[in-house]
PDB file of C-alpha atoms in Angstrom:
ATOM      1  CA  MET D  80     -66.817  14.428 -45.554  1.00  0.00           C
ATOM      2  CA  PRO D  81     -69.373  17.096 -44.621  1.00  0.00           C
ATOM      3  CA  VAL D  82     -68.383  20.707 -45.197  1.00  0.00           C
ATOM      4  CA  PRO D  83     -68.321  22.576 -41.876  1.00  0.00           C
ATOM      5  CA  VAL D  84     -70.967  25.259 -41.649  1.00  0.00           C
ATOM      6  CA  PRO D  85     -69.570  28.630 -40.504  1.00  0.00           C
ATOM      7  CA  VAL D  86     -70.951  29.695 -37.149  1.00  0.00           C
ATOM      8  CA  GLY D  87     -71.798  33.326 -36.399  1.00  0.00           C
ATOM      9  CA  VAL D  88     -69.694  34.947 -33.695  1.00  0.00           C
ATOM     10  CA  LEU D  89     -71.674  36.096 -30.706  1.00  0.00           C
ATOM     11  CA  ARG D  90     -70.288  39.369 -29.373  1.00  0.00           C
ATOM     12  CA  LEU D  91     -71.384  40.242 -25.877  1.00  0.00           C
ATOM     13  CA  PRO D  92     -72.314  43.874 -25.290  1.00  0.00           C
ATOM     14  CA  ARG D  93     -69.972  46.098 -23.315  1.00  0.00           C
ATOM     15  CA  GLY D  94     -70.638  46.258 -19.619  1.00  0.00           C
ATOM     16  CA  PRO D  95     -72.104  49.402 -18.079  1.00  0.00           C
ATOM     17  CA  GLU D  96     -69.636  52.182 -17.371  1.00  0.00           C
ATOM     18  CA  GLY D  97     -68.425  53.002 -13.892  1.00  0.00           C
ATOM     19  CA  SER D  98     -68.122  49.397 -12.864  1.00  0.00           C
ATOM     20  CA  SER D  99     -66.642  48.128 -16.105  1.00  0.00           C
ATOM     21  CA  ARG D 100     -63.769  45.686 -16.415  1.00  0.00           C
ATOM     22  CA  GLY D 101     -61.020  48.224 -16.450  1.00  0.00           C
ATOM     23  CA  PHE D 102     -60.607  48.809 -20.169  1.00  0.00           C
ATOM     24  CA  SER D 103     -62.537  52.039 -20.122  1.00  0.00           C
ATOM     25  CA  PRO D 104     -60.047  54.901 -19.630  1.00  0.00           C
ATOM     26  CA  THR D 105     -62.360  56.510 -17.071  1.00  0.00           C
ATOM     27  CA  SER D 106     -62.716  53.392 -14.920  1.00  0.00           C
ATOM     28  CA  PRO D 107     -61.109  53.349 -11.456  1.00  0.00           C
ATOM     29  CA  ARG D 108     -59.009  50.315 -12.397  1.00  0.00           C
ATOM     30  CA  PHE D 109     -57.505  52.023 -15.416  1.00  0.00           C
ATOM     31  CA  GLN D 110     -56.943  55.237 -13.489  1.00  0.00           C
ATOM     32  CA  ALA D 111     -55.063  53.193 -10.918  1.00  0.00           C
ATOM     33  CA  LEU D 112     -52.908  51.671 -13.666  1.00  0.00           C
ATOM     34  CA  LEU D 113     -51.897  55.110 -14.921  1.00  0.00           C
ATOM     35  CA  GLY D 114     -49.996  55.608 -11.755  1.00  0.00           C
ATOM     36  CA  GLU D 115     -50.757  57.238  -8.465  1.00  0.00           C
ATOM     37  CA  PRO D 116     -48.700  58.112  -5.384  1.00  0.00           C
ATOM     38  CA  VAL D 117     -47.085  55.080  -3.760  1.00  0.00           C
ATOM     39  CA  ALA D 118     -48.988  55.782  -0.527  1.00  0.00           C
ATOM     40  CA  ALA D 119     -52.325  55.639  -2.361  1.00  0.00           C
ATOM     41  CA  GLN D 120     -51.296  52.405  -4.017  1.00  0.00           C
ATOM     42  CA  GLY D 121     -50.478  50.786  -0.670  1.00  0.00           C
ATOM     43  CA  VAL D 122     -53.795  51.905   0.795  1.00  0.00           C
ATOM     44  CA  ARG D 123     -55.612  50.644  -2.305  1.00  0.00           C
ATOM     45  CA  ALA D 124     -53.991  47.238  -1.914  1.00  0.00           C
ATOM     46  CA  THR D 125     -54.880  46.988   1.785  1.00  0.00           C
ATOM     47  CA  LEU D 126     -58.495  47.986   1.174  1.00  0.00           C
ATOM     48  CA  ARG D 127     -58.844  45.568  -1.721  1.00  0.00           C
ATOM     49  CA  GLU D 128     -57.277  42.692   0.196  1.00  0.00           C
ATOM     50  CA  ARG D 129     -59.777  43.096   3.044  1.00  0.00           C
ATOM     51  CA  TYR D 130     -62.619  43.259   0.546  1.00  0.00           C
ATOM     52  CA  LEU D 131     -61.479  40.073  -1.190  1.00  0.00           C
ATOM     53  CA  ARG D 132     -61.116  38.282   2.149  1.00  0.00           C
ATOM     54  CA  GLY D 133     -64.658  39.423   2.876  1.00  0.00           C
ATOM     55  CA  LEU D 134     -65.857  37.875  -0.387  1.00  0.00           C
ATOM     56  CA  GLY D 135     -64.063  34.681   0.609  1.00  0.00           C
ATOM     57  CA  ALA D 136     -65.842  34.725   3.967  1.00  0.00           C
ATOM     58  CA  ALA D 137     -69.204  35.238   2.254  1.00  0.00           C
ATOM     59  CA  ARG D 138     -68.832  32.163   0.074  1.00  0.00           C
ATOM     60  CA  GLY D 139     -71.431  29.505   0.854  1.00  0.00           C
ATOM     61  CA  ARG D 140     -73.333  31.648   3.357  1.00  0.00           C
ATOM     62  CA  PRO D 141     -77.037  32.422   3.139  1.00  0.00           C
ATOM     63  CA  THR D 142     -77.164  36.027   1.992  1.00  0.00           C
ATOM     64  CA  ARG D 143     -79.956  38.560   1.669  1.00  0.00           C
ATOM     65  CA  PHE D 144     -79.748  40.810  -1.393  1.00  0.00           C
ATOM     66  CA  CYS D 145     -81.603  44.122  -1.517  1.00  0.00           C
ATOM     67  CA  LEU D 146     -82.381  44.954  -5.123  1.00  0.00           C
ATOM     68  CA  ARG D 147     -83.923  48.021  -6.691  1.00  0.00           C
ATOM     69  CA  ALA D 148     -87.560  48.987  -6.079  1.00  0.00           C
ATOM     70  CA  GLY D 149     -87.569  47.444  -2.604  1.00  0.00           C
ATOM     71  CA  VAL D 150     -87.169  43.852  -3.800  1.00  0.00           C
ATOM     72  CA  CYS D 151     -85.301  41.556  -1.405  1.00  0.00           C
ATOM     73  CA  VAL D 152     -84.202  38.043  -2.340  1.00  0.00           C
ATOM     74  CA  GLU D 153     -82.315  35.370  -0.440  1.00  0.00           C
ATOM     75  CA  ALA D 154     -79.641  33.137  -1.889  1.00  0.00           C
ATOM     76  CA  VAL D 155     -76.419  31.351  -1.042  1.00  0.00           C
ATOM     77  CA  PHE D 156     -73.448  33.556  -1.936  1.00  0.00           C
ATOM     78  CA  GLY D 157     -71.140  32.029  -4.519  1.00  0.00           C
ATOM     79  CA  ALA D 158     -68.650  34.454  -6.000  1.00  0.00           C
ATOM     80  CA  ALA D 159     -68.136  37.907  -7.499  1.00  0.00           C
ATOM     81  CA  ASP D 160     -66.117  38.802 -10.583  1.00  0.00           C
ATOM     82  CA  VAL D 161     -63.018  40.994 -10.529  1.00  0.00           C
ATOM     83  CA  GLY D 162     -64.629  44.174 -11.844  1.00  0.00           C
ATOM     84  CA  ALA D 163     -67.795  43.964  -9.736  1.00  0.00           C
ATOM     85  CA  MET D 164     -70.141  43.287 -12.640  1.00  0.00           C
ATOM     86  CA  ALA D 165     -72.153  40.381 -11.233  1.00  0.00           C
ATOM     87  CA  PHE D 166     -72.544  38.077  -8.262  1.00  0.00           C
ATOM     88  CA  GLN D 167     -72.942  34.363  -8.746  1.00  0.00           C
ATOM     89  CA  VAL D 168     -75.404  32.850  -6.286  1.00  0.00           C
ATOM     90  CA  ASP D 169     -76.879  29.426  -5.635  1.00  0.00           C
ATOM     91  CA  ALA D 170     -80.382  28.509  -4.487  1.00  0.00           C
ATOM     92  CA  LEU D 171     -81.843  31.902  -5.353  1.00  0.00           C
ATOM     93  CA  ARG D 172     -85.337  32.137  -3.868  1.00  0.00           C
ATOM     94  CA  THR D 173     -87.592  34.017  -6.250  1.00  0.00           C
ATOM     95  CA  PRO D 174     -91.378  34.373  -6.154  1.00  0.00           C
ATOM     96  CA  LEU D 175     -91.511  31.837  -9.003  1.00  0.00           C
ATOM     97  CA  GLY D 176     -89.471  29.198  -7.214  1.00  0.00           C
ATOM     98  CA  VAL D 177     -85.886  28.374  -6.336  1.00  0.00           C
ATOM     99  CA  GLN D 178     -83.204  28.846  -9.015  1.00  0.00           C
ATOM    100  CA  ALA D 179     -80.326  26.407  -8.537  1.00  0.00           C
ATOM    101  CA  ALA D 180     -77.759  28.916  -9.826  1.00  0.00           C
ATOM    102  CA  ALA D 181     -78.058  32.514 -10.962  1.00  0.00           C
ATOM    103  CA  LEU D 182     -76.114  35.676 -11.720  1.00  0.00           C
ATOM    104  CA  LEU D 183     -77.207  38.941 -10.117  1.00  0.00           C
ATOM    105  CA  ARG D 184     -76.126  42.087 -11.916  1.00  0.00           C
ATOM    106  CA  CYS D 185     -74.291  44.415  -9.526  1.00  0.00           C
ATOM    107  CA  THR D 186     -76.106  47.431 -10.938  1.00  0.00           C
ATOM    108  CA  ASP D 187     -79.389  45.880  -9.757  1.00  0.00           C
ATOM    109  CA  VAL D 188     -78.100  45.135  -6.262  1.00  0.00           C
ATOM    110  CA  LEU D 189     -78.102  47.956  -3.699  1.00  0.00           C
ATOM    111  CA  ALA D 190     -76.731  45.988  -0.772  1.00  0.00           C
ATOM    112  CA  TYR D 191     -76.348  42.488   0.583  1.00  0.00           C
ATOM    113  CA  SER D 192     -75.817  41.130   4.061  1.00  0.00           C
ATOM    114  CA  PHE D 193     -74.869  37.853   5.699  1.00  0.00           C
ATOM    115  CA  LEU D 194     -74.019  36.525   9.158  1.00  0.00           C
ATOM    116  CA  LEU D 195     -70.624  35.315  10.342  1.00  0.00           C
ATOM    117  CA  ASP D 196     -70.414  32.990  13.352  1.00  0.00           C
TER     118      ASP D 196
ATOM    119  CA  MET W 838     -70.312  57.571 -11.352  1.00  0.00           C
ATOM    120  CA  ASN W 839     -71.374  59.264  -8.137  1.00  0.00           C
ATOM    121  CA  ASP W 840     -69.230  61.392  -5.793  1.00  0.00           C
ATOM    122  CA  TRP W 841     -68.494  58.440  -3.547  1.00  0.00           C
ATOM    123  CA  GLN W 842     -67.095  56.333  -6.418  1.00  0.00           C
ATOM    124  CA  ARG W 843     -64.864  59.190  -7.531  1.00  0.00           C
ATOM    125  CA  LYS W 844     -63.046  59.396  -4.196  1.00  0.00           C
ATOM    126  CA  SER W 845     -59.433  58.192  -3.928  1.00  0.00           C
ATOM    127  CA  PRO W 846     -58.259  55.290  -1.734  1.00  0.00           C
ATOM    128  CA  LEU W 847     -56.798  57.850   0.682  1.00  0.00           C
ATOM    129  CA  ASP W 848     -60.274  59.383   1.134  1.00  0.00           C
ATOM    130  CA  TRP W 849     -61.906  55.988   1.668  1.00  0.00           C
ATOM    131  CA  GLU W 850     -59.279  54.991   4.192  1.00  0.00           C
ATOM    132  CA  LYS W 851     -60.467  57.809   6.489  1.00  0.00           C
ATOM    133  CA  TYR W 852     -63.736  55.910   7.026  1.00  0.00           C
ATOM    134  CA  VAL W 853     -62.129  52.558   7.908  1.00  0.00           C
ATOM    135  CA  ASN W 854     -62.588  51.398  11.536  1.00  0.00           C
ATOM    136  CA  LYS W 855     -65.245  54.039  12.155  1.00  0.00           C
ATOM    137  CA  MET W 856     -68.944  53.751  12.923  1.00  0.00           C
ATOM    138  CA  VAL W 857     -70.817  55.277  10.016  1.00  0.00           C
ATOM    139  CA  LYS W 858     -74.290  55.790   8.648  1.00  0.00           C
ATOM    140  CA  VAL W 859     -74.528  55.145   4.918  1.00  0.00           C
ATOM    141  CA  ALA W 860     -77.389  56.785   3.070  1.00  0.00           C
ATOM    142  CA  ALA W 861     -78.115  54.792  -0.087  1.00  0.00           C
ATOM    143  CA  ILE W 862     -80.454  55.384  -2.999  1.00  0.00           C
ATOM    144  CA  GLU W 863     -84.168  54.594  -2.596  1.00  0.00           C
ATOM    145  CA  LYS W 864     -83.952  55.933   0.995  1.00  0.00           C
ATOM    146  CA  HIS W 865     -82.105  52.913   2.402  1.00  0.00           C
ATOM    147  CA  GLU W 866     -79.886  53.497   5.418  1.00  0.00           C
ATOM    148  CA  TYR W 867     -77.188  51.262   6.824  1.00  0.00           C
ATOM    149  CA  GLU W 868     -75.188  51.613  10.032  1.00  0.00           C
ATOM    150  CA  GLY W 869     -72.100  49.776  11.149  1.00  0.00           C
ATOM    151  CA  TRP W 870     -68.326  49.735  11.544  1.00  0.00           C
ATOM    152  CA  VAL W 871     -66.480  50.176   8.258  1.00  0.00           C
ATOM    153  CA  LEU W 872     -64.251  47.160   7.594  1.00  0.00           C
ATOM    154  CA  THR W 873     -63.096  48.323   4.201  1.00  0.00           C
ATOM    155  CA  VAL W 874     -64.097  50.109   1.022  1.00  0.00           C
ATOM    156  CA  ASP W 875     -63.449  48.181  -2.176  1.00  0.00           C
ATOM    157  CA  PRO W 876     -61.256  50.436  -4.345  1.00  0.00           C
ATOM    158  CA  VAL W 877     -62.668  48.908  -7.548  1.00  0.00           C
ATOM    159  CA  SER W 878     -66.420  49.134  -6.960  1.00  0.00           C
ATOM    160  CA  ALA W 879     -66.346  51.634  -4.035  1.00  0.00           C
ATOM    161  CA  SER W 880     -68.570  49.207  -2.096  1.00  0.00           C
ATOM    162  CA  VAL W 881     -68.638  49.823   1.658  1.00  0.00           C
ATOM    163  CA  VAL W 882     -68.281  46.755   3.888  1.00  0.00           C
ATOM    164  CA  LEU W 883     -69.969  47.280   7.272  1.00  0.00           C
ATOM    165  CA  ALA W 884     -69.866  45.077  10.357  1.00  0.00           C
ATOM    166  CA  THR W 885     -72.358  45.107  13.218  1.00  0.00           C
ATOM    167  CA  PHE W 886     -71.913  43.044  16.351  1.00  0.00           C
ATOM    168  CA  LEU W 887     -75.054  41.195  17.455  1.00  0.00           C
ATOM    169  CA  GLU W 888     -75.865  40.022  21.001  1.00  0.00           C
ATOM    170  CA  ASN W 889     -75.239  36.335  20.301  1.00  0.00           C
ATOM    171  CA  GLU W 890     -71.554  37.021  19.458  1.00  0.00           C
ATOM    172  CA  LYS W 891     -72.333  36.818  15.767  1.00  0.00           C
ATOM    173  CA  VAL W 892     -71.212  39.448  13.320  1.00  0.00           C
ATOM    174  CA  SER W 893     -73.506  40.737  10.621  1.00  0.00           C
ATOM    175  CA  ILE W 894     -71.715  41.916   7.478  1.00  0.00           C
ATOM    176  CA  SER W 895     -73.488  44.304   5.140  1.00  0.00           C
ATOM    177  CA  VAL W 896     -72.033  45.430   1.838  1.00  0.00           C
ATOM    178  CA  VAL W 897     -73.467  48.560   0.266  1.00  0.00           C
ATOM    179  CA  LEU W 898     -72.513  48.725  -3.398  1.00  0.00           C
ATOM    180  CA  GLY W 899     -70.637  51.814  -4.489  1.00  0.00           C
ATOM    181  CA  HIS W 900     -73.160  52.861  -7.128  1.00  0.00           C
ATOM    182  CA  ALA W 901     -75.895  52.951  -4.463  1.00  0.00           C
ATOM    183  CA  VAL W 902     -73.986  55.060  -1.915  1.00  0.00           C
ATOM    184  CA  GLN W 903     -75.174  58.650  -1.638  1.00  0.00           C
ATOM    185  CA  GLU W 904     -73.652  59.869   1.589  1.00  0.00           C
ATOM    186  CA  VAL W 905     -71.483  58.455   4.343  1.00  0.00           C
ATOM    187  CA  GLU W 906     -71.564  60.119   7.744  1.00  0.00           C
ATOM    188  CA  ILE W 907     -69.087  59.269  10.509  1.00  0.00           C
ATOM    189  CA  LEU W 908     -70.909  58.681  13.812  1.00  0.00           C
ATOM    190  CA  LYS W 909     -68.135  57.406  16.065  1.00  0.00           C
ATOM    191  CA  GLU W 910     -64.372  56.829  15.986  1.00  0.00           C
ATOM    192  CA  GLY W 911     -63.067  53.351  16.775  1.00  0.00           C
ATOM    193  CA  ASP W 912     -60.634  52.764  19.648  1.00  0.00           C
ATOM    194  CA  ASP W 913     -57.679  50.367  19.452  1.00  0.00           C
ATOM    195  CA  GLU W 914     -59.722  47.496  20.860  1.00  0.00           C
ATOM    196  CA  MET W 915     -62.356  47.922  18.163  1.00  0.00           C
ATOM    197  CA  LYS W 916     -59.681  48.156  15.441  1.00  0.00           C
ATOM    198  CA  GLN W 917     -58.203  44.883  16.660  1.00  0.00           C
ATOM    199  CA  ARG W 918     -61.650  43.275  16.752  1.00  0.00           C
ATOM    200  CA  LEU W 919     -62.462  44.433  13.221  1.00  0.00           C
ATOM    201  CA  SER W 920     -59.150  43.318  11.762  1.00  0.00           C
ATOM    202  CA  CYS W 921     -59.741  39.790  13.125  1.00  0.00           C
ATOM    203  CA  ILE W 922     -63.097  39.329  11.371  1.00  0.00           C
ATOM    204  CA  PHE W 923     -61.774  38.367   7.946  1.00  0.00           C
ATOM    205  CA  ALA W 924     -58.327  37.174   9.035  1.00  0.00           C
ATOM    206  CA  PRO W 925     -57.571  33.732   7.600  1.00  0.00           C
ATOM    207  CA  GLU W 926     -58.020  31.040  10.238  1.00  0.00           C
ATOM    208  CA  GLU W 927     -54.802  29.193   9.518  1.00  0.00           C
ATOM    209  CA  SER W 928     -52.677  32.289  10.020  1.00  0.00           C
ATOM    210  CA  LYS W 929     -50.141  31.448  12.672  1.00  0.00           C
ATOM    211  CA  ALA W 930     -48.106  33.792  14.768  1.00  0.00           C
ATOM    212  CA  TYR W 931     -44.365  33.395  14.331  1.00  0.00           C
ATOM    213  CA  SER W 932     -41.782  34.802  16.740  1.00  0.00           C
ATOM    214  CA  PRO W 933     -39.164  37.143  15.239  1.00  0.00           C
ATOM    215  CA  GLU W 934     -36.509  34.403  15.647  1.00  0.00           C
ATOM    216  CA  GLU W 935     -38.635  31.847  13.815  1.00  0.00           C
ATOM    217  CA  LEU W 936     -39.241  34.333  11.017  1.00  0.00           C
ATOM    218  CA  GLU W 937     -35.520  35.084  10.744  1.00  0.00           C
ATOM    219  CA  LYS W 938     -34.769  31.359  10.568  1.00  0.00           C
ATOM    220  CA  ARG W 939     -37.474  30.742   7.947  1.00  0.00           C
ATOM    221  CA  LYS W 940     -36.125  33.624   5.878  1.00  0.00           C
ATOM    222  CA  ASN W 941     -32.506  32.478   6.061  1.00  0.00           C
ATOM    223  CA  ASP W 942     -33.415  28.848   5.300  1.00  0.00           C
ATOM    224  CA  LEU W 943     -35.424  29.875   2.260  1.00  0.00           C
ATOM    225  CA  LYS W 944     -32.718  32.284   1.098  1.00  0.00           C
ATOM    226  CA  THR W 945     -30.014  29.628   1.393  1.00  0.00           C
ATOM    227  CA  TRP W 946     -32.185  27.113  -0.434  1.00  0.00           C
ATOM    228  CA  LEU W 947     -32.919  29.545  -3.262  1.00  0.00           C
ATOM    229  CA  GLU W 948     -29.220  30.417  -3.554  1.00  0.00           C
ATOM    230  CA  THR W 949     -28.148  26.776  -3.691  1.00  0.00           C
ATOM    231  CA  ASN W 950     -30.610  26.420  -6.563  1.00  0.00           C
ATOM    232  CA  HIS W 951     -28.920  29.352  -8.349  1.00  0.00           C
ATOM    233  CA  ILE W 952     -31.900  31.691  -7.994  1.00  0.00           C
ATOM    234  CA  PRO W 953     -30.652  35.251  -7.372  1.00  0.00           C
ATOM    235  CA  VAL W 954     -32.221  36.582  -4.186  1.00  0.00           C
ATOM    236  CA  THR W 955     -31.660  39.790  -2.226  1.00  0.00           C
ATOM    237  CA  GLU W 956     -33.048  41.273   0.967  1.00  0.00           C
ATOM    238  CA  GLN W 957     -34.937  44.535   1.019  1.00  0.00           C
ATOM    239  CA  GLY W 958     -37.306  46.580   3.168  1.00  0.00           C
ATOM    240  CA  GLU W 959     -36.847  47.403   6.842  1.00  0.00           C
ATOM    241  CA  SER W 960     -34.069  45.204   8.295  1.00  0.00           C
ATOM    242  CA  GLY W 961     -34.199  43.106   5.106  1.00  0.00           C
ATOM    243  CA  ARG W 962     -37.374  41.316   6.090  1.00  0.00           C
ATOM    244  CA  THR W 963     -38.602  41.047   2.500  1.00  0.00           C
ATOM    245  CA  LEU W 964     -36.842  38.688   0.085  1.00  0.00           C
ATOM    246  CA  CYS W 965     -36.610  39.837  -3.505  1.00  0.00           C
ATOM    247  CA  VAL W 966     -36.124  37.303  -6.302  1.00  0.00           C
ATOM    248  CA  VAL W 967     -34.501  38.480  -9.560  1.00  0.00           C
ATOM    249  CA  GLY W 968     -35.764  41.974  -8.702  1.00  0.00           C
ATOM    250  CA  VAL W 969     -39.303  41.198  -9.851  1.00  0.00           C
ATOM    251  CA  LEU W 970     -40.811  39.090  -7.095  1.00  0.00           C
ATOM    252  CA  THR W 971     -41.012  39.753  -3.376  1.00  0.00           C
ATOM    253  CA  ILE W 972     -41.609  37.291  -0.552  1.00  0.00           C
ATOM    254  CA  ASP W 973     -42.905  38.733   2.714  1.00  0.00           C
ATOM    255  CA  PRO W 974     -42.954  37.047   6.127  1.00  0.00           C
ATOM    256  CA  PRO W 975     -43.785  34.250   6.918  1.00  0.00           C
ATOM    257  CA  TYR W 976     -42.240  33.319   3.534  1.00  0.00           C
ATOM    258  CA  GLY W 977     -44.809  30.848   2.215  1.00  0.00           C
ATOM    259  CA  PRO W 978     -46.159  30.561  -1.344  1.00  0.00           C
ATOM    260  CA  GLU W 979     -49.085  32.829  -0.393  1.00  0.00           C
ATOM    261  CA  GLU W 980     -46.714  35.662   0.513  1.00  0.00           C
ATOM    262  CA  CYS W 981     -45.109  35.871  -2.916  1.00  0.00           C
ATOM    263  CA  SER W 982     -46.113  38.869  -4.964  1.00  0.00           C
ATOM    264  CA  SER W 983     -45.117  39.802  -8.472  1.00  0.00           C
ATOM    265  CA  SER W 984     -46.706  41.474 -11.444  1.00  0.00           C
ATOM    266  CA  ASN W 985     -45.243  38.720 -13.659  1.00  0.00           C
ATOM    267  CA  GLU W 986     -47.665  35.837 -13.254  1.00  0.00           C
ATOM    268  CA  ILE W 987     -45.400  33.280 -14.915  1.00  0.00           C
ATOM    269  CA  ILE W 988     -42.523  33.967 -12.534  1.00  0.00           C
ATOM    270  CA  LEU W 989     -45.015  34.130  -9.671  1.00  0.00           C
ATOM    271  CA  SER W 990     -46.467  30.697 -10.324  1.00  0.00           C
ATOM    272  CA  ARG W 991     -43.002  29.144 -10.903  1.00  0.00           C
ATOM    273  CA  VAL W 992     -41.574  30.501  -7.656  1.00  0.00           C
ATOM    274  CA  GLN W 993     -44.731  29.640  -5.713  1.00  0.00           C
ATOM    275  CA  GLY W 994     -44.444  26.089  -6.998  1.00  0.00           C
ATOM    276  CA  LEU W 995     -40.769  25.938  -5.974  1.00  0.00           C
ATOM    277  CA  ILE W 996     -41.476  27.215  -2.460  1.00  0.00           C
ATOM    278  CA  GLN W 997     -44.432  24.863  -2.099  1.00  0.00           C
ATOM    279  CA  GLY W 998     -42.196  21.915  -3.002  1.00  0.00           C
ATOM    280  CA  TYR W 999     -39.449  23.148  -0.688  1.00  0.00           C
ATOM    281  CA  LEU W1000     -41.850  23.426   2.276  1.00  0.00           C
ATOM    282  CA  GLU W1001     -43.378  20.016   1.586  1.00  0.00           C
ATOM    283  CA  ARG W1002     -39.953  18.377   1.513  1.00  0.00           C
ATOM    284  CA  GLN W1003     -39.063  20.031   4.825  1.00  0.00           C
ATOM    285  CA  GLN W1004     -41.997  18.453   6.660  1.00  0.00           C
TER     286      GLN W1004
END
């Protein structure tokens, strides 16, 4: 029987601060966990719900992303992660051709827009 | 983090349903009605109504926002119009009597299955299960909320099964 070769563990780097996954004590998510007035919590929930419904509405729609340095790319919106770190897109049109699937870092994106019927 | 990201949800709420001009980094400017501000990323969601009855949604990410200026307040009609944009299509309007009946049916069913349930909120419109899970009108699996995900998924499954058997 062959002896299994140990495999090195790949550790991903920490995400950038400010839009991190909520483990950083200065992040808005963690601050929210520490407790805030009930009114603020209700408002937070309402705002977040609308935002998530908006993400749901964006799914599958052709979307135009404005990136840094005046770069604009078009893609089909897929999904966003919980801490706003990256957007997953399909059919990303780049100057080098069409990427079937791609992740766009949120820190690189300034804005994106899409049409609703 | 910029000043905009540091604001509290109560500050962001003041911009909702208002026409604003967002000044972003690299001299970008965006105008539209504020649908919401994401409390996690501070991204501003703007809607603009086009001539062909379509709605253009623009999202300016929180890290890119420099300044937000309110141009116009929204009237009730505009608020209604904005709140409909992302509303789920299958949402159905129930009359107060129907809601009361749905609530009582579900409560009775939960009680016959020995699940402790109480009423809370204004006129007891919210059902509370074991004190850790609440069910809001119209009392479907989607209206359950709890910070305990195991209880949440169990109860959602139960209600799903209950509603399927009713049909």
